[in-house]
mmCIF file of N, CA and C in Angstrom:
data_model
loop_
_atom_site.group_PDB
_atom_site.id
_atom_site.type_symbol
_atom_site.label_atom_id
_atom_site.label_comp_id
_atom_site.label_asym_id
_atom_site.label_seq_id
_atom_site.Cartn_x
_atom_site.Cartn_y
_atom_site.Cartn_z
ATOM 1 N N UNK C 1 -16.921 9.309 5.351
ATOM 2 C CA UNK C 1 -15.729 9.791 6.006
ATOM 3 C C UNK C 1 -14.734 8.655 6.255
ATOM 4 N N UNK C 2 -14.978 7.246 6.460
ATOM 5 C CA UNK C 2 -14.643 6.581 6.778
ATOM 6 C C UNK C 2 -13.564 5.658 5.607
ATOM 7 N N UNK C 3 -14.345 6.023 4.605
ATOM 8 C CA UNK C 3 -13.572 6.074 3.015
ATOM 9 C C UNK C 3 -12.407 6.883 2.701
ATOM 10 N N UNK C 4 -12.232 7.688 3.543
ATOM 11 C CA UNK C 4 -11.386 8.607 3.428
ATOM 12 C C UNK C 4 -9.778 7.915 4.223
ATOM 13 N N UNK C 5 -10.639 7.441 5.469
ATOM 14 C CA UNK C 5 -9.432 6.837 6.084
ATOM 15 C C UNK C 5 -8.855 5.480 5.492
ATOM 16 N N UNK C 6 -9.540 5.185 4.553
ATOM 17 C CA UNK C 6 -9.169 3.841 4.005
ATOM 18 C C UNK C 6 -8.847 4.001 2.551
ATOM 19 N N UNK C 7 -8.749 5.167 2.171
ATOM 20 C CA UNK C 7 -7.970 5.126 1.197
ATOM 21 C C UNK C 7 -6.992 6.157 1.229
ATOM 22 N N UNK C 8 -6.839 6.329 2.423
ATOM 23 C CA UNK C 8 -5.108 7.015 3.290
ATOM 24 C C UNK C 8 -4.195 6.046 3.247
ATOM 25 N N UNK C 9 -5.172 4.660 3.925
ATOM 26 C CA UNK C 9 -4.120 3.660 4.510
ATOM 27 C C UNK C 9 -3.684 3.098 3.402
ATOM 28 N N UNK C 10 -4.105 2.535 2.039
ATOM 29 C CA UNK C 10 -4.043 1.804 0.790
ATOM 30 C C UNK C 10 -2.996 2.905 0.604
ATOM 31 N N UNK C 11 -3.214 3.952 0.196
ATOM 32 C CA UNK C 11 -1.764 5.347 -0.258
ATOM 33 C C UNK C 11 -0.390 4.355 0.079
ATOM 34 N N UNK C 12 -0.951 4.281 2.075
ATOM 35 C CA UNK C 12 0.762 4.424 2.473
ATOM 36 C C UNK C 12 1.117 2.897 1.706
ATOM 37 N N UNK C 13 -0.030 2.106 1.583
ATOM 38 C CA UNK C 13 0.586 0.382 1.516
ATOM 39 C C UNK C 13 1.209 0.350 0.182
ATOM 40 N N UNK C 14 0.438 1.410 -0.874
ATOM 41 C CA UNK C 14 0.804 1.477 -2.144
ATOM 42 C C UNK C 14 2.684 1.976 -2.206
ATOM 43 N N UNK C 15 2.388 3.367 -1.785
ATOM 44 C CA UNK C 15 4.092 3.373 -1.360
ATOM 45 C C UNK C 15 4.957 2.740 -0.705
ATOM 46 N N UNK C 16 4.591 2.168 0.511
ATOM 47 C CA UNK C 16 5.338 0.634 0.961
ATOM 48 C C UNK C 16 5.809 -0.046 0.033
ATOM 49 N N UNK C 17 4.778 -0.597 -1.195
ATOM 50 C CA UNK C 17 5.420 -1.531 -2.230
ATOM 51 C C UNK C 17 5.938 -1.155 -3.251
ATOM 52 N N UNK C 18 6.246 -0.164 -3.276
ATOM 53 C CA UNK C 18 6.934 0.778 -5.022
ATOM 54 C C UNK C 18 7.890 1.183 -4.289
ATOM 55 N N UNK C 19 8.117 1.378 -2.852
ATOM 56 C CA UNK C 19 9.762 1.178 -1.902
ATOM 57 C C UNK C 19 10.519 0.177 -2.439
ATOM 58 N N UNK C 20 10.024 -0.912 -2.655
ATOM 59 C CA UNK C 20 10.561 -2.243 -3.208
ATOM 60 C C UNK C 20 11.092 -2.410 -4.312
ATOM 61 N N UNK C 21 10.212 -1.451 -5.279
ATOM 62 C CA UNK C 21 10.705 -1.747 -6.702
ATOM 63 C C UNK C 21 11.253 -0.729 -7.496
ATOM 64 N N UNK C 22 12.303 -1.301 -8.058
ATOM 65 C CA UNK C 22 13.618 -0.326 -8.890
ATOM 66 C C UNK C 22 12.639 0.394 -9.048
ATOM 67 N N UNK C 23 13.610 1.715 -9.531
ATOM 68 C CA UNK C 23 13.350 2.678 -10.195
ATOM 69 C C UNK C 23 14.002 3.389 -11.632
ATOM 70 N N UNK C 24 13.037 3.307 -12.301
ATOM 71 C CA UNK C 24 14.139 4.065 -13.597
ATOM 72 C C UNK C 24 14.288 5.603 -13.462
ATOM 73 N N UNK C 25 14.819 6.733 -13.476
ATOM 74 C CA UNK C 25 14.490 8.270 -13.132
ATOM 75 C C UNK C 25 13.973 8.885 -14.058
ATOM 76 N N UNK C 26 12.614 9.626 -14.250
ATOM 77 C CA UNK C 26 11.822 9.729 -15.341
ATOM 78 C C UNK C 26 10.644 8.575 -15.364
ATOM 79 N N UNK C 27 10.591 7.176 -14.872
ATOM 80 C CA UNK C 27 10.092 6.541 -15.201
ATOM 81 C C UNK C 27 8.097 6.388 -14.727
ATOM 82 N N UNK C 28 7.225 5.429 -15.040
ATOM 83 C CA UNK C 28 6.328 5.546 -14.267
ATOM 84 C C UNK C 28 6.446 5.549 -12.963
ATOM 85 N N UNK C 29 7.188 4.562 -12.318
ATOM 86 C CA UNK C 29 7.238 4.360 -11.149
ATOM 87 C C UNK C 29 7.821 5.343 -10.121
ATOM 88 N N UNK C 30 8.778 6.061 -10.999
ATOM 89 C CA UNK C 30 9.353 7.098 -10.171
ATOM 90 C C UNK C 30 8.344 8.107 -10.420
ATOM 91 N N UNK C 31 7.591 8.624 -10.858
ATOM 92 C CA UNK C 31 7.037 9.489 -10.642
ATOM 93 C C UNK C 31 5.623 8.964 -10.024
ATOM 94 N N UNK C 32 5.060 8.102 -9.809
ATOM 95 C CA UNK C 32 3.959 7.755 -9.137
ATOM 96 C C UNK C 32 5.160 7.398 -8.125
ATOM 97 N N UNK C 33 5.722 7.212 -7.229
ATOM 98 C CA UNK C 33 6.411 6.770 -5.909
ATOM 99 C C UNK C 33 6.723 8.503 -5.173
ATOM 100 N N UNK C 34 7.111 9.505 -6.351
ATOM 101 C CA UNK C 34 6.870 11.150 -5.927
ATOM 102 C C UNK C 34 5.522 11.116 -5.347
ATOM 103 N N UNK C 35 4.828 11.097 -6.258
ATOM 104 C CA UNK C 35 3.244 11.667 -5.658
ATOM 105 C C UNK C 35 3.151 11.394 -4.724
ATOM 106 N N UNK C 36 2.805 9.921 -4.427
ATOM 107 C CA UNK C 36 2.584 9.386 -3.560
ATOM 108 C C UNK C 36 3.312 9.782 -2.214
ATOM 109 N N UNK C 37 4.971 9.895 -2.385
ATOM 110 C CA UNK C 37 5.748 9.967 -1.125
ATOM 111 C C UNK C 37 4.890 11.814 -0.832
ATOM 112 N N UNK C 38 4.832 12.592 -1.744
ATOM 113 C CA UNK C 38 4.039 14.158 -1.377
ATOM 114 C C UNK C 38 3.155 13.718 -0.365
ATOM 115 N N UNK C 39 2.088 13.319 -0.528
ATOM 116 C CA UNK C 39 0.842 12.551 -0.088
ATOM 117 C C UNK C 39 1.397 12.091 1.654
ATOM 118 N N UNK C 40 2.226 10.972 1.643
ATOM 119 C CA UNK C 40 2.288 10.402 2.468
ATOM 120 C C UNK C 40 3.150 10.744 3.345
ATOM 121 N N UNK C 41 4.787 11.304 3.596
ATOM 122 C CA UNK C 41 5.254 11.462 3.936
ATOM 123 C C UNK C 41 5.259 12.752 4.967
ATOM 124 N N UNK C 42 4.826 13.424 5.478
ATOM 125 C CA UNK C 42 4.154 14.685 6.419
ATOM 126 C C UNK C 42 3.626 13.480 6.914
ATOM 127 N N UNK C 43 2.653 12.489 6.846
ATOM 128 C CA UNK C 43 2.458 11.976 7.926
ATOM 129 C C UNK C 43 3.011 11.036 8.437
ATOM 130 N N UNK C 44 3.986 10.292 7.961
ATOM 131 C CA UNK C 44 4.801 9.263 8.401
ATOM 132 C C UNK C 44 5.849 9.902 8.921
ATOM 133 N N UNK C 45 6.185 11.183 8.443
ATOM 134 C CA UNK C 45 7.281 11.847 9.665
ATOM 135 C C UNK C 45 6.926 12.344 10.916
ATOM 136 N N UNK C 46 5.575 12.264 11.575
ATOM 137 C CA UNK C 46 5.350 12.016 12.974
ATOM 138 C C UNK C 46 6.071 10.788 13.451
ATOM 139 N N UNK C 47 6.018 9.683 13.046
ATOM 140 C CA UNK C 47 6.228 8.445 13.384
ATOM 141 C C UNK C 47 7.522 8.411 13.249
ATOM 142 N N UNK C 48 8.209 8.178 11.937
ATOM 143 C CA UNK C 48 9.904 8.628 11.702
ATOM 144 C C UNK C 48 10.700 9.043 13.041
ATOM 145 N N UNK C 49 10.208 10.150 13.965
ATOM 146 C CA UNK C 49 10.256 10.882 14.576
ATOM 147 C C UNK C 49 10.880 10.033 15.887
ATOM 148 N N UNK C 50 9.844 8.969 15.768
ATOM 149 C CA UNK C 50 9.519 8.911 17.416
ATOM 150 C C UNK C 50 10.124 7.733 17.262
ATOM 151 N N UNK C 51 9.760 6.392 16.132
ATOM 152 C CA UNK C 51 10.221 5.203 16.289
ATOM 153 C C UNK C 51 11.275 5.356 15.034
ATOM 154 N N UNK C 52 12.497 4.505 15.650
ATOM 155 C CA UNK C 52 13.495 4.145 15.153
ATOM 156 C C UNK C 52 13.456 3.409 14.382
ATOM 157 N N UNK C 53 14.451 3.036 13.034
ATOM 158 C CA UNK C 53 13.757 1.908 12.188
ATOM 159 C C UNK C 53 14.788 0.480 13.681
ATOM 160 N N UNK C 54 14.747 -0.469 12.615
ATOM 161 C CA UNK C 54 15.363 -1.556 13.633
ATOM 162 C C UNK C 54 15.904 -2.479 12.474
ATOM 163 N N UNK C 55 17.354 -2.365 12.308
ATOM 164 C CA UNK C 55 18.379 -3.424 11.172
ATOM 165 C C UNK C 55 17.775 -2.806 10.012
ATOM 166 N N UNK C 56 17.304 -1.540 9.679
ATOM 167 C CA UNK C 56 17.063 -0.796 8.428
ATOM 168 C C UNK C 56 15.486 -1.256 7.804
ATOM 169 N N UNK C 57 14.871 -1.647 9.034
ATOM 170 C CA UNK C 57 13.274 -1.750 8.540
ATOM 171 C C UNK C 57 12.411 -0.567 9.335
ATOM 172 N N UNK C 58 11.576 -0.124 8.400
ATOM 173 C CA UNK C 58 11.056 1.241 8.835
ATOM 174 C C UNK C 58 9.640 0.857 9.060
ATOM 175 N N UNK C 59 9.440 1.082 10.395
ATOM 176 C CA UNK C 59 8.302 -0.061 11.180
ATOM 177 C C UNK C 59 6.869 1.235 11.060
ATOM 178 N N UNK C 60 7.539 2.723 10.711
ATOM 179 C CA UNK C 60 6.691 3.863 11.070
ATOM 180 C C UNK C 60 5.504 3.564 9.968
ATOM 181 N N UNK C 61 5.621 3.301 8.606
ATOM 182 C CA UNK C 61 4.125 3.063 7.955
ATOM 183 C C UNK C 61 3.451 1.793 8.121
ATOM 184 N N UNK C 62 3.904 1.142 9.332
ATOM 185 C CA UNK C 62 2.722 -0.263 10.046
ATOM 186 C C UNK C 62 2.268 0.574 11.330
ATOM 187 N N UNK C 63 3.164 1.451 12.013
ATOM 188 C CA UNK C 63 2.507 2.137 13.223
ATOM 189 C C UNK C 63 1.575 3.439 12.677
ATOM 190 N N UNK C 64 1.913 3.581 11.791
ATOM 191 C CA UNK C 64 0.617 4.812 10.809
ATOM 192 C C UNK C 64 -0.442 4.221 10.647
ATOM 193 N N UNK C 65 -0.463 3.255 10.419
ATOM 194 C CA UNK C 65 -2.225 2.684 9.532
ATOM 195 C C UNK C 65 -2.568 2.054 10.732
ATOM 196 N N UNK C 66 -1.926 2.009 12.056
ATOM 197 C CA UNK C 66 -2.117 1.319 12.990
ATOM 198 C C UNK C 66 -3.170 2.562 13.935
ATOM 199 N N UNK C 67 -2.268 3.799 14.050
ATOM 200 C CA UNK C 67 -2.692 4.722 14.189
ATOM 201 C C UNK C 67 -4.282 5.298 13.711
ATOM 202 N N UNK C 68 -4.368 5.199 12.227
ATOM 203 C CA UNK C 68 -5.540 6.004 11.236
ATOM 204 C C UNK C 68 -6.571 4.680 11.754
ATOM 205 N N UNK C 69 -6.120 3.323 12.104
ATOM 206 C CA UNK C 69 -7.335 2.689 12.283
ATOM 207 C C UNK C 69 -7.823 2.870 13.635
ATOM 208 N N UNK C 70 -7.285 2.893 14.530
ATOM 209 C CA UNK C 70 -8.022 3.733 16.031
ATOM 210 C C UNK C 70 -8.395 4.910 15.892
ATOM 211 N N UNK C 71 -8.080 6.347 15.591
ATOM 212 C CA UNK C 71 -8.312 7.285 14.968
ATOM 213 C C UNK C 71 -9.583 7.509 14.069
ATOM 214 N N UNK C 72 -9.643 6.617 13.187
ATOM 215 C CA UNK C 72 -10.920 6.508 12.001
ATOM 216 C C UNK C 72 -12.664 6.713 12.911
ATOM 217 N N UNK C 73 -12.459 5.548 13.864
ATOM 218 C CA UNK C 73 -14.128 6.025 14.880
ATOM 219 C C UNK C 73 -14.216 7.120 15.387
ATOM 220 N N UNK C 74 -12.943 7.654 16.099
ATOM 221 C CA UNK C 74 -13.067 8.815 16.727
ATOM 222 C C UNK C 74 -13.905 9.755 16.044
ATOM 223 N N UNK C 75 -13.204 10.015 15.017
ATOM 224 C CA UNK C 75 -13.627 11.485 14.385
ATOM 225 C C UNK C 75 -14.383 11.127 14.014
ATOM 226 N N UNK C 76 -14.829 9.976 13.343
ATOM 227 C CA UNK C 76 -16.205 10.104 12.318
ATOM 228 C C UNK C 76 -16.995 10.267 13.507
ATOM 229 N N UNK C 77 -17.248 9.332 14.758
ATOM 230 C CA UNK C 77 -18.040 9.991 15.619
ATOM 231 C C UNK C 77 -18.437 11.484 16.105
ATOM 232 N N UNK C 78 -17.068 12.155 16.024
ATOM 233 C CA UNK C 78 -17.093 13.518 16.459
ATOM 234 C C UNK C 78 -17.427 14.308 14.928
ATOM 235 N N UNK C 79 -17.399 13.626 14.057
ATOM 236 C CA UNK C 79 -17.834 14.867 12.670
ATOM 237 C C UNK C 79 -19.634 14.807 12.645
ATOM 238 N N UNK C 80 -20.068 13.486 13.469
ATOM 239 C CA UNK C 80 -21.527 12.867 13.042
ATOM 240 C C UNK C 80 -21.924 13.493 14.198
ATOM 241 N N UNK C 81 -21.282 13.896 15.560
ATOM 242 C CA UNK C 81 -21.877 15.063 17.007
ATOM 243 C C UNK C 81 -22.488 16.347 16.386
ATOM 244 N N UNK C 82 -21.182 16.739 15.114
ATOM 245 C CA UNK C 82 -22.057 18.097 14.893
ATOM 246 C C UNK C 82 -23.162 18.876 14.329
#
């Protein structure tokens, strides 16, 4: 279960860094930066939400994986109760 949360967090870091890099339209990158944003984005718009970026840096996918890593014991504890 715990695999699960750690290859949530790699997702968002993966899209973090293809944020960075051009895009051609049609290209690989643009269409792996789609998927990915499908994937990721529902959950980074909790965060979006609440924190503001600051001088156009968007701090919400460091407070996400910040999030899934406190989060990650919880549940696996509570999936391993039942």
């Amino acid at each position: 279960m715990s695999t699960l949360f750690e290859i949530y967090e790699f997702i968002i870091l993966v899209w973090c860094i293809l944020s960075w890099i051009p895009r051609t339209p049609g290209g690989f990158v643009d269409d792996l930066s789609q998927v990915l944003s499908r994937l990721v984005m529902p959950y980074l718009g909790v965060f979006r939400r609440v924190i503001p970026s600051f001088g156009g840096i968007d701090f919400s996918p460091v407070v996400a994986i910040l999030a899934l890593s406190i989060l990650q014991p919880i549940v696996v504890r509570l999936i391993l109760m039942l």
